Every structure is written in C-alpha cells, then in structure tokens.
mmCIF file of N, CA and C and ligand atoms in Angstrom:
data_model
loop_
_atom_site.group_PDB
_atom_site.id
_atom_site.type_symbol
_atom_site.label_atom_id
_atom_site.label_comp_id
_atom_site.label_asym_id
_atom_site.label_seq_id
_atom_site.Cartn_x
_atom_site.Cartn_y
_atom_site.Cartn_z
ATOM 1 N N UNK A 228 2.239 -22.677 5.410
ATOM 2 C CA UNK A 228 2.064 -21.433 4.639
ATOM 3 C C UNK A 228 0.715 -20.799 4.963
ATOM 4 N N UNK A 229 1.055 -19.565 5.369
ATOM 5 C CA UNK A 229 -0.074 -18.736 5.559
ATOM 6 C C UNK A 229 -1.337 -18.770 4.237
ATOM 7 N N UNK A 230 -2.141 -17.209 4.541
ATOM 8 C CA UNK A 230 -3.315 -17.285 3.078
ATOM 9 C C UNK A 230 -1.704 -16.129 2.238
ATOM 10 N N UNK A 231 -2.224 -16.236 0.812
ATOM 11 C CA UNK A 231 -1.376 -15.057 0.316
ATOM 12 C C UNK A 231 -1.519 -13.491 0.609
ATOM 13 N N UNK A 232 0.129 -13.197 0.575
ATOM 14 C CA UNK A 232 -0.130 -11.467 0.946
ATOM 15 C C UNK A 232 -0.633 -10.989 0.157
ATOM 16 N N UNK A 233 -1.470 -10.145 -0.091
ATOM 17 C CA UNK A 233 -1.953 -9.194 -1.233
ATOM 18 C C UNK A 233 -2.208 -7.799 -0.705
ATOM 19 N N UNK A 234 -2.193 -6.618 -2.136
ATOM 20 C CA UNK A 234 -1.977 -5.137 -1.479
ATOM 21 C C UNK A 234 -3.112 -4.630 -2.289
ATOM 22 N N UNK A 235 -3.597 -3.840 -1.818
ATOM 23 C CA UNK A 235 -4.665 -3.365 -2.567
ATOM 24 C C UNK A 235 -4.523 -1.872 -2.913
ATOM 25 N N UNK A 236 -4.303 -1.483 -3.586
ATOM 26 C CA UNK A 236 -4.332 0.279 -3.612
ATOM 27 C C UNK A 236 -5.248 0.890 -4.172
ATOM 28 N N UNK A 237 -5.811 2.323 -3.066
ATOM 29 C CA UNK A 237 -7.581 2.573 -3.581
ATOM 30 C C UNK A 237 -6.901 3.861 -4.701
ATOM 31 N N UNK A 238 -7.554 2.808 -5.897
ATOM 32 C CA UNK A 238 -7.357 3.601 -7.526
ATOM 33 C C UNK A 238 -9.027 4.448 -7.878
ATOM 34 N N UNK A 239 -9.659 4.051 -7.213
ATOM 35 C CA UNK A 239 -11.018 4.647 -7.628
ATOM 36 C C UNK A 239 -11.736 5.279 -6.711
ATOM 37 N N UNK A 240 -10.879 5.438 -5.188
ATOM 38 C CA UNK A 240 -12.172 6.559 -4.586
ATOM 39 C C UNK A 240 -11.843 8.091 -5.468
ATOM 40 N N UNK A 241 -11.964 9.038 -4.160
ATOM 41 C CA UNK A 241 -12.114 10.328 -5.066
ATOM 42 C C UNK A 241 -11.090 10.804 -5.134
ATOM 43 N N UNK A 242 -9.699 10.940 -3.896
ATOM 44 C CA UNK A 242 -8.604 11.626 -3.469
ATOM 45 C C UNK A 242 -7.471 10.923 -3.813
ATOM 46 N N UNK A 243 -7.150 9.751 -4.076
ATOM 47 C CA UNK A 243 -6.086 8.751 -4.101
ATOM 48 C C UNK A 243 -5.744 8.982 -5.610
ATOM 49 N N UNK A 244 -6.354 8.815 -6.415
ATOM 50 C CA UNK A 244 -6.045 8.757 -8.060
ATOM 51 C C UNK A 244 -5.315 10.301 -8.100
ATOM 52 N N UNK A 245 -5.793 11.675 -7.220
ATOM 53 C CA UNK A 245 -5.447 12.180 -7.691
ATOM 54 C C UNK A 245 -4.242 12.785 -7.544
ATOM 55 N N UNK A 246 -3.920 12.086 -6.006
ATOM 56 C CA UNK A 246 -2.797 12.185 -5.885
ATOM 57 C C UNK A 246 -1.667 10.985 -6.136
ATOM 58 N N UNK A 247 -2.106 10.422 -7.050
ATOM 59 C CA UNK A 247 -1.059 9.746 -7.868
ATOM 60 C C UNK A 247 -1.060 8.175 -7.319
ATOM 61 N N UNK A 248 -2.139 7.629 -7.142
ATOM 62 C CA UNK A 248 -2.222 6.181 -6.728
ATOM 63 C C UNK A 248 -2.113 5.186 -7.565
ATOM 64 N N UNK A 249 -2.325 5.539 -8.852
ATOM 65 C CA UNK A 249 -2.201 4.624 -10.476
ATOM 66 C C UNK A 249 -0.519 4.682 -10.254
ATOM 67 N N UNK A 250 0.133 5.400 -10.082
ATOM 68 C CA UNK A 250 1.350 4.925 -10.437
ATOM 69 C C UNK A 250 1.583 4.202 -8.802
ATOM 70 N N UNK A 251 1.491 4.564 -8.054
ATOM 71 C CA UNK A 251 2.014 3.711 -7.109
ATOM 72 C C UNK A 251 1.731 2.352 -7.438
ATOM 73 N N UNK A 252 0.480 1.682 -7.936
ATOM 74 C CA UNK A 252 -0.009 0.719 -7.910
ATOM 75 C C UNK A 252 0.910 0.124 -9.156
ATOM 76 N N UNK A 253 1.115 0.990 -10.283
ATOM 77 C CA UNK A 253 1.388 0.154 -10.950
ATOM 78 C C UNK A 253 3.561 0.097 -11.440
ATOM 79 N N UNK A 254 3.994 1.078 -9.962
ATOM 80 C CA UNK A 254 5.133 0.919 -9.547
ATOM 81 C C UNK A 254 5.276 -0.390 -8.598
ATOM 82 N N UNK A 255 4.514 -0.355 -7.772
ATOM 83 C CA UNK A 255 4.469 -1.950 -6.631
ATOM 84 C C UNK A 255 4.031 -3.170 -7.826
ATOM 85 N N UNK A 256 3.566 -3.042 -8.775
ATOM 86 C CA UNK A 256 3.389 -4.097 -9.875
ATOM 87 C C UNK A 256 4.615 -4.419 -10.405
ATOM 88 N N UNK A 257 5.419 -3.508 -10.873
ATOM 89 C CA UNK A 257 6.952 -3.717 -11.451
ATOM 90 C C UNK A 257 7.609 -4.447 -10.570
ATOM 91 N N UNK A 258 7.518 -3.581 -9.014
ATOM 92 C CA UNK A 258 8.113 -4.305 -8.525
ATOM 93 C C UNK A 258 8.384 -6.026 -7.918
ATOM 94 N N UNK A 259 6.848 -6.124 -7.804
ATOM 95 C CA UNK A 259 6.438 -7.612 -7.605
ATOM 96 C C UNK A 259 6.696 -7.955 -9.075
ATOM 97 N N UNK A 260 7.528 -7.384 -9.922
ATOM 98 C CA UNK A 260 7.977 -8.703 -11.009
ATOM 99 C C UNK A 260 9.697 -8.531 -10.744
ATOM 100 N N UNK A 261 9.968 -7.390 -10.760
ATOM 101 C CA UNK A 261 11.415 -7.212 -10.603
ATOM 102 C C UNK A 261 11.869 -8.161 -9.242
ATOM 103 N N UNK A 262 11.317 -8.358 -8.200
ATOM 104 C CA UNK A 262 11.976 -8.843 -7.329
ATOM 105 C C UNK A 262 11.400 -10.458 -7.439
ATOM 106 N N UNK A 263 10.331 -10.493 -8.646
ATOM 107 C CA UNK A 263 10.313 -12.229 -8.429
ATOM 108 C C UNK A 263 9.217 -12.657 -7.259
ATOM 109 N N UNK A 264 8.418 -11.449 -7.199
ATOM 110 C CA UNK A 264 7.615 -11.988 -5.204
ATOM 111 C C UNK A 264 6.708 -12.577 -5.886
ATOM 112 N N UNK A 265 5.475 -13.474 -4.854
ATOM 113 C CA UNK A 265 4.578 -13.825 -5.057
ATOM 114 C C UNK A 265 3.428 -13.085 -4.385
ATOM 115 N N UNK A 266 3.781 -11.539 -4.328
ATOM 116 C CA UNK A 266 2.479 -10.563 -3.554
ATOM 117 C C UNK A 266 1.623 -10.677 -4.945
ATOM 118 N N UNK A 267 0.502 -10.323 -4.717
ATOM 119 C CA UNK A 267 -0.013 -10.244 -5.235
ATOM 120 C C UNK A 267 -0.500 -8.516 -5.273
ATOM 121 N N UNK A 268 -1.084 -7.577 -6.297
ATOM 122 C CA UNK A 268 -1.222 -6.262 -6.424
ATOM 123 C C UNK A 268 -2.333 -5.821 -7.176
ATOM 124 N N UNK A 269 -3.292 -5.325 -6.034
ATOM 125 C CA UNK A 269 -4.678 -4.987 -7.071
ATOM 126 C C UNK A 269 -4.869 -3.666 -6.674
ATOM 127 N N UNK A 270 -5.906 -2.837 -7.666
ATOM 128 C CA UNK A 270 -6.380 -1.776 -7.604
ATOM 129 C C UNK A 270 -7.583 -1.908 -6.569
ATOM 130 N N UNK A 271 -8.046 -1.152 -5.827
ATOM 131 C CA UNK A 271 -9.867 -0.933 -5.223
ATOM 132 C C UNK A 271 -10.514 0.033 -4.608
ATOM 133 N N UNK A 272 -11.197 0.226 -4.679
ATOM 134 C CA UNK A 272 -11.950 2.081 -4.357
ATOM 135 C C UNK A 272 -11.657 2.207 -2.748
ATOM 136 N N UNK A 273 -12.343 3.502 -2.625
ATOM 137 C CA UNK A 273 -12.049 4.208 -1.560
ATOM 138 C C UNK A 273 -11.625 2.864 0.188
ATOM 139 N N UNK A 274 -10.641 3.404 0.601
ATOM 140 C CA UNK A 274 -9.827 2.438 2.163
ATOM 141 C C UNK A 274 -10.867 3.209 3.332
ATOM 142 N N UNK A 275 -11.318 4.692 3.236
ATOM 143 C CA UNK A 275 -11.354 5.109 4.466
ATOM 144 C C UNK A 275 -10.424 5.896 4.386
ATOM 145 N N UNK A 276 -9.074 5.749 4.577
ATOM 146 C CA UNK A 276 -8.205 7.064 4.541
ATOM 147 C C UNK A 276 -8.141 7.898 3.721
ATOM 148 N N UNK A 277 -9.049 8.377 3.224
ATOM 149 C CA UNK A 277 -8.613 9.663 2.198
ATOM 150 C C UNK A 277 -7.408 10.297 2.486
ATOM 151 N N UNK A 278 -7.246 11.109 3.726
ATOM 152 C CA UNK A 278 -6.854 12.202 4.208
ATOM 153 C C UNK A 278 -5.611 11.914 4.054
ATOM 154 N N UNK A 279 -4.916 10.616 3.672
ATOM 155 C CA UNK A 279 -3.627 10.061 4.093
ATOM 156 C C UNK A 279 -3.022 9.387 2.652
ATOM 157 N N UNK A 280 -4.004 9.703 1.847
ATOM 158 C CA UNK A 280 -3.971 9.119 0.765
ATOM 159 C C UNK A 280 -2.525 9.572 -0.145
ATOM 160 N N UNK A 281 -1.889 8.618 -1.269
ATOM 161 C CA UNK A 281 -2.658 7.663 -1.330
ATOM 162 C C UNK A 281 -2.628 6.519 -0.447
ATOM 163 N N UNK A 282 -3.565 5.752 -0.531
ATOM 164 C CA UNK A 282 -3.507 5.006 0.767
ATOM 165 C C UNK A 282 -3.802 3.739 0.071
ATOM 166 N N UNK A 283 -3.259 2.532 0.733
ATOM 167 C CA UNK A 283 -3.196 0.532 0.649
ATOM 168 C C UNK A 283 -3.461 0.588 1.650
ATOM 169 N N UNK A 284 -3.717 -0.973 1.351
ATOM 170 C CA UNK A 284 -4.070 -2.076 2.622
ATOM 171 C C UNK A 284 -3.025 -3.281 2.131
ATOM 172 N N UNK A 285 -2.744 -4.006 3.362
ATOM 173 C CA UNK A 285 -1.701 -5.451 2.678
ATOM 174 C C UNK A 285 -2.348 -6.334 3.669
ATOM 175 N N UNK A 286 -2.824 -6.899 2.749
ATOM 176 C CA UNK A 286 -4.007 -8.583 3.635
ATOM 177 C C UNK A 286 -2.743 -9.772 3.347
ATOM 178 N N UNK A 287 -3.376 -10.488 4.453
ATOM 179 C CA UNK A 287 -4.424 -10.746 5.745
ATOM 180 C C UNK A 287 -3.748 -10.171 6.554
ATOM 181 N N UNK A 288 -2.428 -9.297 6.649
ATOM 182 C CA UNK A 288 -2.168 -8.143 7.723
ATOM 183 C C UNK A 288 -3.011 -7.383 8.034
ATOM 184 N N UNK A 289 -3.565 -6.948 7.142
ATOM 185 C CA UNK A 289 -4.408 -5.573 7.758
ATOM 186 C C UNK A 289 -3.685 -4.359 8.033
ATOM 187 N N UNK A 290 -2.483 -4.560 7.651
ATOM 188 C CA UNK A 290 -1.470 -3.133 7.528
ATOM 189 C C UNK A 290 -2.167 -2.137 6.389
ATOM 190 N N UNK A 291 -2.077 -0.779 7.316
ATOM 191 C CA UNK A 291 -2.596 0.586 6.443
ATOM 192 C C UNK A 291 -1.179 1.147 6.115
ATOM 193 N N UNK A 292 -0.946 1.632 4.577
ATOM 194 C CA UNK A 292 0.011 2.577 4.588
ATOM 195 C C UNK A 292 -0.568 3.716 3.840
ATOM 196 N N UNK A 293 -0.065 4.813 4.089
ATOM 197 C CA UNK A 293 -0.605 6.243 3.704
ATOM 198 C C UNK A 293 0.510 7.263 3.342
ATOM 199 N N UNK A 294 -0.225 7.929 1.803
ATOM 200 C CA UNK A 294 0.893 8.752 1.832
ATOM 201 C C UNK A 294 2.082 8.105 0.944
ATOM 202 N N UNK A 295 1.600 7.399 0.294
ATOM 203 C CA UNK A 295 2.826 5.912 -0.262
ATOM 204 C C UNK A 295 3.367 6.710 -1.928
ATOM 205 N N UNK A 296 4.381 6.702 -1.633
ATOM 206 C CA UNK A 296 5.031 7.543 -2.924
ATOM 207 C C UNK A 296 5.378 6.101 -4.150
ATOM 208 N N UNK A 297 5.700 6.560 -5.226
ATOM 209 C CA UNK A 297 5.935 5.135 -5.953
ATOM 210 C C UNK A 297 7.443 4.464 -5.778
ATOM 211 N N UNK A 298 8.219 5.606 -5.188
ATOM 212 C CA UNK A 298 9.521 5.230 -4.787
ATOM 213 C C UNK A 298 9.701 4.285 -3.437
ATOM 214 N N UNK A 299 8.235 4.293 -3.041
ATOM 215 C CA UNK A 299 8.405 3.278 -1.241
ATOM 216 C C UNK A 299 7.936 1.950 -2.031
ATOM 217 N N UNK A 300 7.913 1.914 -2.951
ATOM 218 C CA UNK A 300 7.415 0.495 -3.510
ATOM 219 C C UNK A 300 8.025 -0.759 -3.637
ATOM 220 N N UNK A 301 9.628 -0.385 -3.682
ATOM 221 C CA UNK A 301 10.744 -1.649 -3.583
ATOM 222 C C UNK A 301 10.693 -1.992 -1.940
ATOM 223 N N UNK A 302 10.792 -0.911 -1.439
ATOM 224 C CA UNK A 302 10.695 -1.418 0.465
ATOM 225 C C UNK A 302 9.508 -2.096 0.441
ATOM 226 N N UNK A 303 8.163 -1.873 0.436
ATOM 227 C CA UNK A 303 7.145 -2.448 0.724
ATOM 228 C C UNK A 303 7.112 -3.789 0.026
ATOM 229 N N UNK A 304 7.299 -3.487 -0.956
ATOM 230 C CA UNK A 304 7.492 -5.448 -1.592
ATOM 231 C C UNK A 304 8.506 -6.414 -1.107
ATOM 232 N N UNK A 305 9.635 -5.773 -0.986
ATOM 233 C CA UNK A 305 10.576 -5.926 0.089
ATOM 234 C C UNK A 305 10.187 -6.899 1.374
ATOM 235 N N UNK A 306 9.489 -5.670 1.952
ATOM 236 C CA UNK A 306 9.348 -6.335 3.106
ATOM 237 C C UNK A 306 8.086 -7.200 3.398
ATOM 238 N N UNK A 307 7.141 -6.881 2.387
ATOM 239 C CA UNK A 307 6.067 -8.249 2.842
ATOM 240 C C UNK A 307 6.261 -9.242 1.782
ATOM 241 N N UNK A 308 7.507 -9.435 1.330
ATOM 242 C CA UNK A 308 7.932 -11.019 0.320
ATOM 243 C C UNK A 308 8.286 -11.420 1.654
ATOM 244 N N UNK A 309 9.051 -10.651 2.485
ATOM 245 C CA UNK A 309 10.531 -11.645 3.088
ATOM 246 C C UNK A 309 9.296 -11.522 4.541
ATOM 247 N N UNK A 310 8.547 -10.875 4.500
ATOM 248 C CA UNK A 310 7.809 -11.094 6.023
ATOM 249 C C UNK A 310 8.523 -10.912 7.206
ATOM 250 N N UNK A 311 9.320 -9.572 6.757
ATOM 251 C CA UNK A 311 9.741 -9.135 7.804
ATOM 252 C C UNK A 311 9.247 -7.670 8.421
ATOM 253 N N UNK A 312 8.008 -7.730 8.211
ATOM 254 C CA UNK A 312 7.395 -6.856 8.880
ATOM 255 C C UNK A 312 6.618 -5.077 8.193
ATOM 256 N N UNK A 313 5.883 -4.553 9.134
ATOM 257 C CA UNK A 313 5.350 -3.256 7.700
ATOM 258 C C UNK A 313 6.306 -2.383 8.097
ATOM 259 N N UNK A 314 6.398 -1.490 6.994
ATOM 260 C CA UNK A 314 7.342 -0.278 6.815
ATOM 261 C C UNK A 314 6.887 0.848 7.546
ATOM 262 N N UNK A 315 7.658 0.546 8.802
ATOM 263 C CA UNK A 315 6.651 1.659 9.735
ATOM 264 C C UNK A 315 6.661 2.959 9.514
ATOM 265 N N UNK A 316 7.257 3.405 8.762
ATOM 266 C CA UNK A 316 7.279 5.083 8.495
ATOM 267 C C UNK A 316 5.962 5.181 7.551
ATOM 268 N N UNK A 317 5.221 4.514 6.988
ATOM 269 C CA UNK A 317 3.961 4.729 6.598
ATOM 270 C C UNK A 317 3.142 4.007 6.650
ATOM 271 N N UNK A 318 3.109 2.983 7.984
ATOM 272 C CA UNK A 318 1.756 2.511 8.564
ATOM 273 C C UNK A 318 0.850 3.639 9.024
ATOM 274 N N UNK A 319 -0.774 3.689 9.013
ATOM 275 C CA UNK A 319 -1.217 4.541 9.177
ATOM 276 C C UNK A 319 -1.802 4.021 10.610
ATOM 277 N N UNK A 320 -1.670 4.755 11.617
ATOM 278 C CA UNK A 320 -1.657 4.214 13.034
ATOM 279 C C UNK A 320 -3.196 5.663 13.462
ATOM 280 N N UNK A 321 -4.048 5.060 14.082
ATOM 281 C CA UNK A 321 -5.011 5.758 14.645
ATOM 282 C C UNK A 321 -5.008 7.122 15.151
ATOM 283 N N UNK A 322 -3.352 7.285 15.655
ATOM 284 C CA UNK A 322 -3.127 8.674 16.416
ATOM 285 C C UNK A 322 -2.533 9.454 15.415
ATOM 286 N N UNK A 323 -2.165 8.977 14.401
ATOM 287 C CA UNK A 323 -1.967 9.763 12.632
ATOM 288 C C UNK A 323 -2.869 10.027 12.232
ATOM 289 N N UNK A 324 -3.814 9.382 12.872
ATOM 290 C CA UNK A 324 -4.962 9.510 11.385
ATOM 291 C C UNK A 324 -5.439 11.163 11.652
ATOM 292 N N UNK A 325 -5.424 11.962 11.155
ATOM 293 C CA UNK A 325 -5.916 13.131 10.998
ATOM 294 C C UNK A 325 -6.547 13.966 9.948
HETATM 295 S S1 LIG B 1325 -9.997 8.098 -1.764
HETATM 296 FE FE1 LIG B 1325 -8.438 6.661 -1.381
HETATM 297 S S2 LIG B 1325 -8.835 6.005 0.616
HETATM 298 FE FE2 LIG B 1325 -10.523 7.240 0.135
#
C-alpha cells in the first residue's frame, strides 16, 4: 500500500471561494462518505492556479484539476478510490494553463 490519496481544495486563496470551491470541497466530502472511500478531503489556500480555479491538488499524485464543478465530484472520488487514474478532462496540464 502506497502513502494515502488525499485532495486538497484551495478554500482560502482569493479566486477559488469565489467561484464556488466550498461547495466543491464539501460535495467531494459527501462523496468520500457516499461511496465508502478512504480519500481523504481537506480545504487549503491559494494552488497557484487561480486562473483555472476552482482548482485541487490529489497527493502523492500531484494531479492538478481546474475548473472542478461540484457535479465532477463522484468521478473524481471515483476514480482516485479505484486508482484508476485522473479525470483527464480537468487535469490542469501546462499548455492549459492560461
Ligand atoms: S485562489 Fe485558488 S488557486 Fe489561487
């Protein structure tokens, strides 16, 4: 067994809260109970991506997602319970970043 997955969603920089990062965070919370995972789901200030916001991180991946609505929250728990990989339609990839 790996270290545990954990997601972090930035609830306290300046741009993320206001575009609605409290509920994402605390939609991916429901969901890590509804599906039974063992992710773990915290709040934490500014990622760097504003621009893409709102924006996570999912450790020890190091996967960026951006832009994360509270409805992508069953996929994303989804897919890093079963470790089958990030939800590439909102990994935030270097040549996105804009
Ligand atoms: S304000 Fe959320 S990543 Fe910077």
């Amino acid at each position: 067994m790996g270290k545990p997955t954990k997601i972090y969603v930035c609830i306290r920089g300046k741009k993320c809260p206001k575009r609605g990062s409290k509920k994402v965070l605390a939609e991916l919370q429901a969901e890590v109970a509804n599906q039974a995972s063992s992710l773990e789901v915290n709040g934490c200030g500014c990622l760097g991506t504003c621009k893409k916001g709102p924006s996570l991180i999912v450790t020890p991946d190091k996967v960026r997602y951006g832009r994360v609505r509270p409805q992508d929250s069953a996929e994303i728990v989804k897919a890093h319970s079963a470790g089958t990989g990030p939800v590439e339609k909102l990994v935030i990839t270097k040549k996105k970043k804009k």
